[in-house]
mmCIF file of C-alpha atoms in Angstrom:
data_model
loop_
_atom_site.group_PDB
_atom_site.id
_atom_site.type_symbol
_atom_site.label_atom_id
_atom_site.label_comp_id
_atom_site.label_asym_id
_atom_site.label_seq_id
_atom_site.Cartn_x
_atom_site.Cartn_y
_atom_site.Cartn_z
ATOM 1 C CA UNK A 1 -12.470 -14.332 -2.766
ATOM 2 C CA UNK A 2 -9.988 -13.405 -5.410
ATOM 3 C CA UNK A 3 -10.681 -9.811 -4.967
ATOM 4 C CA UNK A 4 -10.400 -10.103 -1.102
ATOM 5 C CA UNK A 5 -7.165 -12.023 -1.343
ATOM 6 C CA UNK A 6 -5.795 -9.293 -3.491
ATOM 7 C CA UNK A 7 -7.294 -6.301 -1.410
ATOM 8 C CA UNK A 8 -6.059 -7.585 1.935
ATOM 9 C CA UNK A 9 -2.479 -8.204 0.451
ATOM 10 C CA UNK A 10 -2.477 -4.524 -0.602
ATOM 11 C CA UNK A 11 -3.841 -3.258 2.760
ATOM 12 C CA UNK A 12 -1.263 -5.140 4.727
ATOM 13 C CA UNK A 13 1.751 -3.633 2.690
ATOM 14 C CA UNK A 14 0.078 0.011 2.477
ATOM 15 C CA UNK A 15 -0.761 0.186 6.081
ATOM 16 C CA UNK A 16 2.654 -1.086 7.292
ATOM 17 C CA UNK A 17 4.568 1.274 4.913
ATOM 18 C CA UNK A 18 2.453 4.224 6.107
ATOM 19 C CA UNK A 19 2.865 3.320 9.964
ATOM 20 C CA UNK A 20 6.611 2.650 9.627
ATOM 21 C CA UNK A 21 7.272 5.820 7.736
ATOM 22 C CA UNK A 22 5.285 7.858 10.137
ATOM 23 C CA UNK A 23 7.118 6.215 13.156
ATOM 24 C CA UNK A 24 10.763 6.143 11.523
ATOM 25 C CA UNK A 25 10.895 8.584 8.811
ATOM 26 C CA UNK A 26 8.354 11.117 10.516
ATOM 27 C CA UNK A 27 6.356 10.957 7.326
ATOM 28 C CA UNK A 28 4.893 8.332 4.951
ATOM 29 C CA UNK A 29 7.108 7.523 1.820
ATOM 30 C CA UNK A 30 3.682 7.245 0.005
ATOM 31 C CA UNK A 31 1.765 10.441 -0.439
ATOM 32 C CA UNK A 32 -1.903 10.698 0.172
ATOM 33 C CA UNK A 33 -2.817 11.205 -3.437
ATOM 34 C CA UNK A 34 -0.574 8.309 -4.354
ATOM 35 C CA UNK A 35 -2.323 6.087 -1.903
ATOM 36 C CA UNK A 36 -5.695 7.246 -3.439
ATOM 37 C CA UNK A 37 -4.476 5.950 -6.780
ATOM 38 C CA UNK A 38 -3.478 2.595 -5.251
ATOM 39 C CA UNK A 39 -7.012 2.509 -3.576
ATOM 40 C CA UNK A 40 -8.569 3.155 -6.962
ATOM 41 C CA UNK A 41 -6.511 0.246 -8.384
ATOM 42 C CA UNK A 42 -7.505 -1.815 -5.285
ATOM 43 C CA UNK A 43 -11.211 -1.351 -5.023
ATOM 44 C CA UNK A 44 -12.381 -0.519 -8.521
ATOM 45 C CA UNK A 45 -10.210 -1.922 -11.190
ATOM 46 C CA UNK A 46 -9.274 -4.935 -9.331
ATOM 47 C CA UNK A 47 -12.838 -5.825 -8.450
ATOM 48 C CA UNK A 48 -13.700 -5.842 -12.225
ATOM 49 C CA UNK A 49 -10.587 -7.709 -13.307
ATOM 50 C CA UNK A 50 -10.997 -10.537 -10.693
ATOM 51 C CA UNK A 51 -14.698 -11.139 -10.644
ATOM 52 C CA UNK A 52 -15.445 -11.387 -14.355
ATOM 53 C CA UNK A 53 -13.927 -14.921 -15.212
ATOM 54 C CA UNK A 54 -16.607 -16.583 -17.628
ATOM 55 C CA UNK A 55 -16.960 -20.218 -16.714
ATOM 56 C CA UNK A 56 -18.293 -20.895 -20.152
ATOM 57 C CA UNK A 57 -15.070 -19.429 -21.958
ATOM 58 C CA UNK A 58 -12.297 -20.730 -19.703
ATOM 59 C CA UNK A 59 -11.564 -24.359 -20.553
ATOM 60 C CA UNK A 60 -12.308 -26.624 -17.536
ATOM 61 C CA UNK A 61 -13.500 -23.804 -15.225
ATOM 62 C CA UNK A 62 -17.105 -24.696 -15.515
ATOM 63 C CA UNK A 63 -16.520 -28.414 -14.659
ATOM 64 C CA UNK A 64 -14.279 -27.176 -11.677
ATOM 65 C CA UNK A 65 -17.055 -24.989 -10.231
ATOM 66 C CA UNK A 66 -19.707 -27.754 -10.525
ATOM 67 C CA UNK A 67 -17.571 -30.536 -9.078
ATOM 68 C CA UNK A 68 -16.703 -28.573 -6.011
ATOM 69 C CA UNK A 69 -18.575 -29.361 -2.912
ATOM 70 C CA UNK A 70 -20.538 -26.673 -1.337
ATOM 71 C CA UNK A 71 -19.053 -24.806 1.783
ATOM 72 C CA UNK A 72 -20.541 -25.260 5.213
ATOM 73 C CA UNK A 73 -22.100 -22.188 6.740
ATOM 74 C CA UNK A 74 -19.445 -22.251 9.361
ATOM 75 C CA UNK A 75 -16.561 -22.071 6.908
ATOM 76 C CA UNK A 76 -13.895 -19.199 7.398
ATOM 77 C CA UNK A 77 -14.180 -16.457 4.758
ATOM 78 C CA UNK A 78 -10.534 -16.779 4.257
ATOM 79 C CA UNK A 79 -9.020 -20.260 3.584
ATOM 80 C CA UNK A 80 -5.629 -21.386 4.701
ATOM 81 C CA UNK A 81 -4.265 -21.198 1.109
ATOM 82 C CA UNK A 82 -5.532 -17.558 0.848
ATOM 83 C CA UNK A 83 -3.849 -16.578 4.225
ATOM 84 C CA UNK A 84 -0.587 -18.176 3.063
ATOM 85 C CA UNK A 85 -0.691 -16.361 -0.158
ATOM 86 C CA UNK A 86 -1.464 -13.021 1.327
ATOM 87 C CA UNK A 87 1.283 -12.976 4.004
ATOM 88 C CA UNK A 88 4.069 -14.463 1.874
ATOM 89 C CA UNK A 89 3.387 -11.820 -0.931
ATOM 90 C CA UNK A 90 2.796 -9.029 1.738
ATOM 91 C CA UNK A 91 6.013 -9.746 3.552
ATOM 92 C CA UNK A 92 7.919 -9.956 0.223
ATOM 93 C CA UNK A 93 6.734 -6.634 -0.908
ATOM 94 C CA UNK A 94 7.619 -5.086 2.493
ATOM 95 C CA UNK A 95 11.131 -6.334 2.336
ATOM 96 C CA UNK A 96 11.675 -5.049 -1.079
ATOM 97 C CA UNK A 97 10.099 -1.545 -0.383
ATOM 98 C CA UNK A 98 12.021 -1.006 2.836
ATOM 99 C CA UNK A 99 15.394 -1.948 0.909
ATOM 100 C CA UNK A 100 14.523 0.738 -1.637
ATOM 101 C CA UNK A 101 13.525 3.287 1.123
ATOM 102 C CA UNK A 102 16.411 2.815 3.508
ATOM 103 C CA UNK A 103 19.232 1.381 1.382
ATOM 104 C CA UNK A 104 18.866 3.483 -1.838
ATOM 105 C CA UNK A 105 19.541 7.262 -2.072
ATOM 106 C CA UNK A 106 22.842 9.060 -1.187
ATOM 107 C CA UNK A 107 22.910 11.860 1.193
ATOM 108 C CA UNK A 108 24.647 14.910 -0.335
ATOM 109 C CA UNK A 109 24.245 18.328 -1.520
ATOM 110 C CA UNK A 110 22.377 19.148 -4.769
ATOM 111 C CA UNK A 111 24.196 19.086 -7.985
ATOM 112 C CA UNK A 112 22.884 20.191 -11.443
ATOM 113 C CA UNK A 113 19.375 19.008 -10.129
ATOM 114 C CA UNK A 114 17.837 18.087 -6.916
ATOM 115 C CA UNK A 115 18.060 14.436 -7.662
ATOM 116 C CA UNK A 116 21.841 14.519 -8.465
ATOM 117 C CA UNK A 117 24.770 14.826 -5.987
ATOM 118 C CA UNK A 118 27.038 17.856 -6.219
ATOM 119 C CA UNK A 119 30.401 16.350 -5.357
ATOM 120 C CA UNK A 120 31.039 13.481 -3.077
ATOM 121 C CA UNK A 121 28.079 12.293 -0.839
ATOM 122 C CA UNK A 122 28.247 12.766 2.872
ATOM 123 C CA UNK A 123 26.675 9.168 3.103
ATOM 124 C CA UNK A 124 26.858 6.512 0.314
ATOM 125 C CA UNK A 125 23.914 4.237 0.146
ATOM 126 C CA UNK A 126 24.607 0.531 0.289
ATOM 127 C CA UNK A 127 22.864 0.135 -3.015
ATOM 128 C CA UNK A 128 24.198 2.737 -5.548
ATOM 129 C CA UNK A 129 21.574 3.802 -7.973
ATOM 130 C CA UNK A 130 23.192 7.225 -8.607
ATOM 131 C CA UNK A 131 20.336 9.339 -7.110
ATOM 132 C CA UNK A 132 19.948 11.523 -4.039
ATOM 133 C CA UNK A 133 17.977 10.472 -1.049
ATOM 134 C CA UNK A 134 14.307 11.343 -1.017
ATOM 135 C CA UNK A 135 13.885 10.689 2.677
ATOM 136 C CA UNK A 136 12.959 13.337 5.129
ATOM 137 C CA UNK A 137 16.001 15.581 5.989
ATOM 138 C CA UNK A 138 15.755 15.039 9.557
ATOM 139 C CA UNK A 139 16.093 11.410 9.205
ATOM 140 C CA UNK A 140 19.034 11.659 6.739
ATOM 141 C CA UNK A 141 20.913 13.761 9.134
ATOM 142 C CA UNK A 142 21.494 10.858 11.328
ATOM 143 C CA UNK A 143 23.946 9.555 8.686
ATOM 144 C CA UNK A 144 25.814 12.687 8.363
ATOM 145 C CA UNK A 145 29.362 13.265 9.716
ATOM 146 C CA UNK A 146 29.477 15.595 12.604
ATOM 147 C CA UNK A 147 31.440 18.209 10.724
ATOM 148 C CA UNK A 148 28.834 18.509 7.968
ATOM 149 C CA UNK A 149 25.654 18.095 10.005
ATOM 150 C CA UNK A 150 23.173 21.140 9.723
ATOM 151 C CA UNK A 151 23.130 23.564 12.634
ATOM 152 C CA UNK A 152 20.462 22.604 15.130
ATOM 153 C CA UNK A 153 17.207 24.327 15.093
ATOM 154 C CA UNK A 154 16.951 27.521 17.228
ATOM 155 C CA UNK A 155 16.517 26.743 20.888
ATOM 156 C CA UNK A 156 16.818 29.405 23.508
ATOM 157 C CA UNK A 157 18.364 26.965 25.899
ATOM 158 C CA UNK A 158 21.280 25.921 23.283
ATOM 159 C CA UNK A 159 23.690 28.887 22.864
ATOM 160 C CA UNK A 160 25.148 27.163 19.807
ATOM 161 C CA UNK A 161 22.152 27.630 17.852
ATOM 162 C CA UNK A 162 22.126 31.384 17.874
ATOM 163 C CA UNK A 163 24.117 34.647 18.145
ATOM 164 C CA UNK A 164 23.132 36.941 20.912
ATOM 165 C CA UNK A 165 23.650 40.494 20.047
ATOM 166 C CA UNK A 166 23.348 43.831 21.808
ATOM 167 C CA UNK A 167 22.782 47.263 20.546
ATOM 168 C CA UNK A 168 22.779 46.157 16.918
ATOM 169 C CA UNK A 169 22.042 48.930 14.380
ATOM 170 C CA UNK A 170 19.114 47.933 12.188
ATOM 171 C CA UNK A 171 18.960 50.778 9.726
ATOM 172 C CA UNK A 172 19.887 54.508 9.455
ATOM 173 C CA UNK A 173 16.929 55.471 11.642
ATOM 174 C CA UNK A 174 19.046 54.596 14.574
ATOM 175 C CA UNK A 175 16.922 51.838 15.928
ATOM 176 C CA UNK A 176 18.841 49.050 17.853
ATOM 177 C CA UNK A 177 18.250 45.393 18.351
ATOM 178 C CA UNK A 178 18.986 43.416 21.410
ATOM 179 C CA UNK A 179 18.334 39.651 21.230
ATOM 180 C CA UNK A 180 19.090 36.314 19.670
ATOM 181 C CA UNK A 181 19.597 35.677 15.982
ATOM 182 C CA UNK A 182 19.385 32.088 14.637
ATOM 183 C CA UNK A 183 22.360 30.506 12.974
ATOM 184 C CA UNK A 184 20.269 29.156 10.184
ATOM 185 C CA UNK A 185 17.061 29.825 8.272
ATOM 186 C CA UNK A 186 13.972 27.788 8.673
ATOM 187 C CA UNK A 187 14.745 25.895 5.453
ATOM 188 C CA UNK A 188 18.551 25.573 5.702
ATOM 189 C CA UNK A 189 18.813 21.793 6.041
ATOM 190 C CA UNK A 190 16.313 21.236 3.128
ATOM 191 C CA UNK A 191 18.431 23.731 0.966
ATOM 192 C CA UNK A 192 21.686 22.107 1.967
ATOM 193 C CA UNK A 193 20.884 18.417 1.981
ATOM 194 C CA UNK A 194 17.265 17.961 1.109
ATOM 195 C CA UNK A 195 16.104 16.553 -2.196
ATOM 196 C CA UNK A 196 13.007 18.546 -2.856
ATOM 197 C CA UNK A 197 9.473 17.448 -3.050
ATOM 198 C CA UNK A 198 9.446 15.651 -6.461
ATOM 199 C CA UNK A 199 12.142 13.028 -5.637
ATOM 200 C CA UNK A 200 13.281 10.385 -8.067
ATOM 201 C CA UNK A 201 14.115 8.168 -5.052
ATOM 202 C CA UNK A 202 10.488 8.212 -3.767
ATOM 203 C CA UNK A 203 9.055 7.829 -7.281
ATOM 204 C CA UNK A 204 10.948 4.658 -7.569
ATOM 205 C CA UNK A 205 9.451 3.430 -4.363
ATOM 206 C CA UNK A 206 5.861 4.489 -5.292
ATOM 207 C CA UNK A 207 6.346 3.018 -8.953
ATOM 208 C CA UNK A 208 7.692 -0.293 -7.552
ATOM 209 C CA UNK A 209 4.728 -0.470 -4.958
ATOM 210 C CA UNK A 210 2.194 -0.188 -7.685
ATOM 211 C CA UNK A 211 3.780 -2.505 -10.138
ATOM 212 C CA UNK A 212 3.903 -5.199 -7.427
ATOM 213 C CA UNK A 213 0.315 -4.781 -6.815
ATOM 214 C CA UNK A 214 -0.559 -4.977 -10.692
ATOM 215 C CA UNK A 215 1.659 -8.025 -11.085
ATOM 216 C CA UNK A 216 0.214 -9.719 -7.898
ATOM 217 C CA UNK A 217 -3.246 -9.172 -9.401
ATOM 218 C CA UNK A 218 -2.422 -12.057 -11.773
ATOM 219 C CA UNK A 219 -1.356 -14.110 -8.667
ATOM 220 C CA UNK A 220 -4.708 -13.494 -7.015
ATOM 221 C CA UNK A 221 -6.693 -15.159 -9.720
ATOM 222 C CA UNK A 222 -5.910 -18.670 -8.262
ATOM 223 C CA UNK A 223 -7.260 -19.519 -4.805
ATOM 224 C CA UNK A 224 -6.734 -23.198 -4.300
ATOM 225 C CA UNK A 225 -2.998 -23.410 -4.651
ATOM 226 C CA UNK A 226 -2.987 -23.841 -8.511
ATOM 227 C CA UNK A 227 0.564 -23.569 -9.788
ATOM 228 C CA UNK A 228 -0.110 -21.867 -13.088
ATOM 229 C CA UNK A 229 -1.615 -18.459 -12.355
ATOM 230 C CA UNK A 230 -1.784 -17.422 -15.874
ATOM 231 C CA UNK A 231 -4.273 -20.368 -16.860
ATOM 232 C CA UNK A 232 -7.477 -18.771 -18.375
ATOM 233 C CA UNK A 233 -6.231 -15.118 -18.120
ATOM 234 C CA UNK A 234 -6.448 -14.634 -21.846
ATOM 235 C CA UNK A 235 -10.149 -15.580 -21.933
ATOM 236 C CA UNK A 236 -10.986 -12.672 -19.727
ATOM 237 C CA UNK A 237 -11.334 -9.544 -21.943
ATOM 238 C CA UNK A 238 -12.035 -7.427 -18.843
ATOM 239 C CA UNK A 239 -8.922 -8.664 -16.887
ATOM 240 C CA UNK A 240 -6.591 -7.931 -19.867
ATOM 241 C CA UNK A 241 -8.181 -4.599 -20.291
ATOM 242 C CA UNK A 242 -7.842 -3.507 -16.643
ATOM 243 C CA UNK A 243 -4.300 -4.786 -16.646
ATOM 244 C CA UNK A 244 -3.253 -2.849 -19.884
ATOM 245 C CA UNK A 245 -5.113 0.250 -18.784
ATOM 246 C CA UNK A 246 -3.601 0.457 -15.192
ATOM 247 C CA UNK A 247 -0.102 -0.014 -16.567
ATOM 248 C CA UNK A 248 -0.593 2.923 -19.270
ATOM 249 C CA UNK A 249 -2.089 5.057 -16.445
ATOM 250 C CA UNK A 250 0.788 4.432 -14.202
ATOM 251 C CA UNK A 251 3.233 5.375 -17.041
ATOM 252 C CA UNK A 252 1.305 8.656 -17.453
ATOM 253 C CA UNK A 253 1.228 9.517 -13.767
ATOM 254 C CA UNK A 254 5.024 9.246 -13.482
ATOM 255 C CA UNK A 255 6.233 10.584 -16.863
ATOM 256 C CA UNK A 256 3.903 13.175 -18.200
ATOM 257 C CA UNK A 257 4.635 16.705 -16.898
ATOM 258 C CA UNK A 258 1.927 18.348 -14.922
ATOM 259 C CA UNK A 259 0.251 15.114 -13.973
ATOM 260 C CA UNK A 260 3.360 13.782 -12.424
ATOM 261 C CA UNK A 261 3.691 17.066 -10.473
ATOM 262 C CA UNK A 262 0.222 16.512 -9.160
ATOM 263 C CA UNK A 263 1.020 13.111 -7.722
ATOM 264 C CA UNK A 264 4.445 14.186 -6.572
ATOM 265 C CA UNK A 265 6.461 12.080 -8.894
ATOM 266 C CA UNK A 266 9.595 12.851 -10.887
ATOM 267 C CA UNK A 267 10.185 11.300 -14.384
ATOM 268 C CA UNK A 268 12.237 8.083 -14.422
ATOM 269 C CA UNK A 269 14.589 7.218 -17.116
ATOM 270 C CA UNK A 270 14.631 3.706 -18.944
ATOM 271 C CA UNK A 271 17.056 1.964 -16.540
ATOM 272 C CA UNK A 272 14.970 3.047 -13.568
ATOM 273 C CA UNK A 273 11.757 1.825 -15.167
ATOM 274 C CA UNK A 274 13.393 -1.520 -15.959
ATOM 275 C CA UNK A 275 14.459 -1.847 -12.402
ATOM 276 C CA UNK A 276 10.901 -1.179 -11.162
ATOM 277 C CA UNK A 277 9.254 -3.639 -13.813
ATOM 278 C CA UNK A 278 11.787 -6.368 -12.982
ATOM 279 C CA UNK A 279 11.170 -6.054 -9.210
ATOM 280 C CA UNK A 280 7.351 -5.923 -9.693
ATOM 281 C CA UNK A 281 7.345 -9.027 -11.807
ATOM 282 C CA UNK A 282 9.368 -10.868 -9.399
ATOM 283 C CA UNK A 283 6.247 -11.455 -7.341
ATOM 284 C CA UNK A 284 5.097 -13.715 -10.168
ATOM 285 C CA UNK A 285 8.083 -16.121 -9.614
ATOM 286 C CA UNK A 286 7.415 -15.875 -5.772
ATOM 287 C CA UNK A 287 3.978 -17.373 -6.727
ATOM 288 C CA UNK A 288 5.654 -20.810 -7.507
ATOM 289 C CA UNK A 289 7.520 -20.855 -4.354
ATOM 290 C CA UNK A 290 4.514 -19.849 -2.325
ATOM 291 C CA UNK A 291 2.475 -22.627 -4.086
ATOM 292 C CA UNK A 292 4.906 -25.213 -2.489
ATOM 293 C CA UNK A 293 4.784 -23.936 1.064
ATOM 294 C CA UNK A 294 2.772 -26.017 3.466
ATOM 295 C CA UNK A 295 -0.408 -24.210 4.854
ATOM 296 C CA UNK A 296 -2.092 -26.893 7.211
ATOM 297 C CA UNK A 297 -0.506 -25.334 10.269
ATOM 298 C CA UNK A 298 -2.165 -21.874 9.766
ATOM 299 C CA UNK A 299 -4.866 -21.523 12.429
ATOM 300 C CA UNK A 300 -8.248 -19.963 11.317
ATOM 301 C CA UNK A 301 -10.685 -18.421 13.764
ATOM 302 C CA UNK A 302 -13.061 -15.443 13.876
ATOM 303 C CA UNK A 303 -10.331 -13.273 12.565
ATOM 304 C CA UNK A 304 -10.625 -15.138 9.272
ATOM 305 C CA UNK A 305 -14.435 -14.854 9.071
ATOM 306 C CA UNK A 306 -15.335 -18.304 10.572
ATOM 307 C CA UNK A 307 -18.540 -18.684 12.903
ATOM 308 C CA UNK A 308 -19.688 -21.523 14.909
ATOM 309 C CA UNK A 309 -23.261 -23.104 14.649
ATOM 310 C CA UNK A 310 -24.384 -21.743 18.008
ATOM 311 C CA UNK A 311 -23.434 -18.082 16.979
ATOM 312 C CA UNK A 312 -25.325 -18.564 13.607
ATOM 313 C CA UNK A 313 -28.298 -19.802 15.292
ATOM 314 C CA UNK A 314 -28.387 -16.926 17.726
ATOM 315 C CA UNK A 315 -28.224 -14.493 14.800
ATOM 316 C CA UNK A 316 -30.932 -16.391 12.947
ATOM 317 C CA UNK A 317 -33.153 -16.226 16.042
ATOM 318 C CA UNK A 318 -32.656 -12.538 16.396
ATOM 319 C CA UNK A 319 -33.506 -11.975 12.812
ATOM 320 C CA UNK A 320 -36.651 -14.000 13.133
ATOM 321 C CA UNK A 321 -37.710 -12.260 16.390
ATOM 322 C CA UNK A 322 -37.122 -8.789 14.668
ATOM 323 C CA UNK A 323 -39.240 -9.716 11.537
ATOM 324 C CA UNK A 324 -42.041 -11.029 13.732
ATOM 325 C CA UNK A 325 -42.255 -7.787 15.744
ATOM 326 C CA UNK A 326 -42.404 -5.861 12.377
ATOM 327 C CA UNK A 327 -45.165 -8.136 11.398
ATOM 328 C CA UNK A 328 -47.158 -7.591 14.434
ATOM 329 C CA UNK A 329 -46.904 -3.840 13.919
ATOM 330 C CA UNK A 330 -47.962 -4.077 10.298
ATOM 331 C CA UNK A 331 -50.849 -6.291 11.251
ATOM 332 C CA UNK A 332 -51.951 -3.866 14.013
ATOM 333 C CA UNK A 333 -51.791 -1.063 11.500
ATOM 334 C CA UNK A 334 -53.717 -2.731 8.785
ATOM 335 C CA UNK A 335 -56.344 -4.334 11.227
ATOM 336 C CA UNK A 336 -55.415 -7.966 10.412
ATOM 337 C CA UNK A 337 -54.108 -10.605 12.537
ATOM 338 C CA UNK A 338 -50.356 -11.280 12.714
ATOM 339 C CA UNK A 339 -50.846 -14.832 11.018
ATOM 340 C CA UNK A 340 -52.345 -13.090 8.015
ATOM 341 C CA UNK A 341 -49.281 -11.060 7.257
ATOM 342 C CA UNK A 342 -46.787 -12.897 5.110
ATOM 343 C CA UNK A 343 -43.206 -13.144 6.458
ATOM 344 C CA UNK A 344 -41.678 -12.053 3.321
ATOM 345 C CA UNK A 345 -38.655 -10.438 4.910
ATOM 346 C CA UNK A 346 -37.630 -13.570 6.883
ATOM 347 C CA UNK A 347 -34.960 -15.649 5.215
ATOM 348 C CA UNK A 348 -35.939 -18.990 4.193
ATOM 349 C CA UNK A 349 -33.742 -20.707 6.594
ATOM 350 C CA UNK A 350 -35.036 -18.877 9.534
ATOM 351 C CA UNK A 351 -38.689 -19.601 8.384
ATOM 352 C CA UNK A 352 -37.936 -23.253 8.296
ATOM 353 C CA UNK A 353 -36.302 -23.029 11.905
#
């Protein structure tokens, strides 16, 4: 359940970012290979970190597990506390990431590098971090003044996008050209206002997203509203190893030349790293606020994995009928009666029914 709580939180955030990016920015701020790395953190490393608590090492954990009452068979897979934790953390992450995507990054021509402005920006971002926008050019053009906007793409129906020439000499051969000449090259807007593929802006978004998941992995260790999410963490060597290994790997992905190029990242300076780490660690403080929020009002249903007794009985009956049919086929093949064949494949609960 710890892993499920963590995994669903990451899925809510990642899917929302991808959908909103495709709908608003025309492309996702997170690249495919970056999402693959997040998926590796979520599916492989997190499962090792969150499923390896040793009850014999963590003080009080063994007694807590033994004193806990068994869950009924109709109990939902997700508890109300888990649902509260998931959506509070996911909503907070989305707010932070959308602020970084839409309110950071000046729209301007390139300076000494593609990540620096050459002169005054055409559009100043509300949050000034001294970097150029890494958003798609077509989206950023909305924020540019009319006198500095890119020339529109060639359209035959729009005479302002091309020159129409007649009898234009092409070369010394005497060949002539009649037709339309577009006023801009195909990559004009990207060259004038775009930030290039390896953007510091979007690297900060990706880095913050990953760090939010890494620190939220600590929060996911607690399922029953415990206030101290660090309790027992130092007794789990696997958890510590996964956390340290993931952090080191993230630094390598962002900073090491060649590797960061493969992941579409640009190196960050120390100030930018501090900003990313502080934002990522802020979800630890959110856990204390989340632990005090009410959760009794949250409705649970089939979407949370719950089932009623009638549905379970129907499923058990279907399993029993299927196994009995297989026993008859096996008995007929072996020349024995159906009663002589042991129903070894039928669950004990179904046999008792």
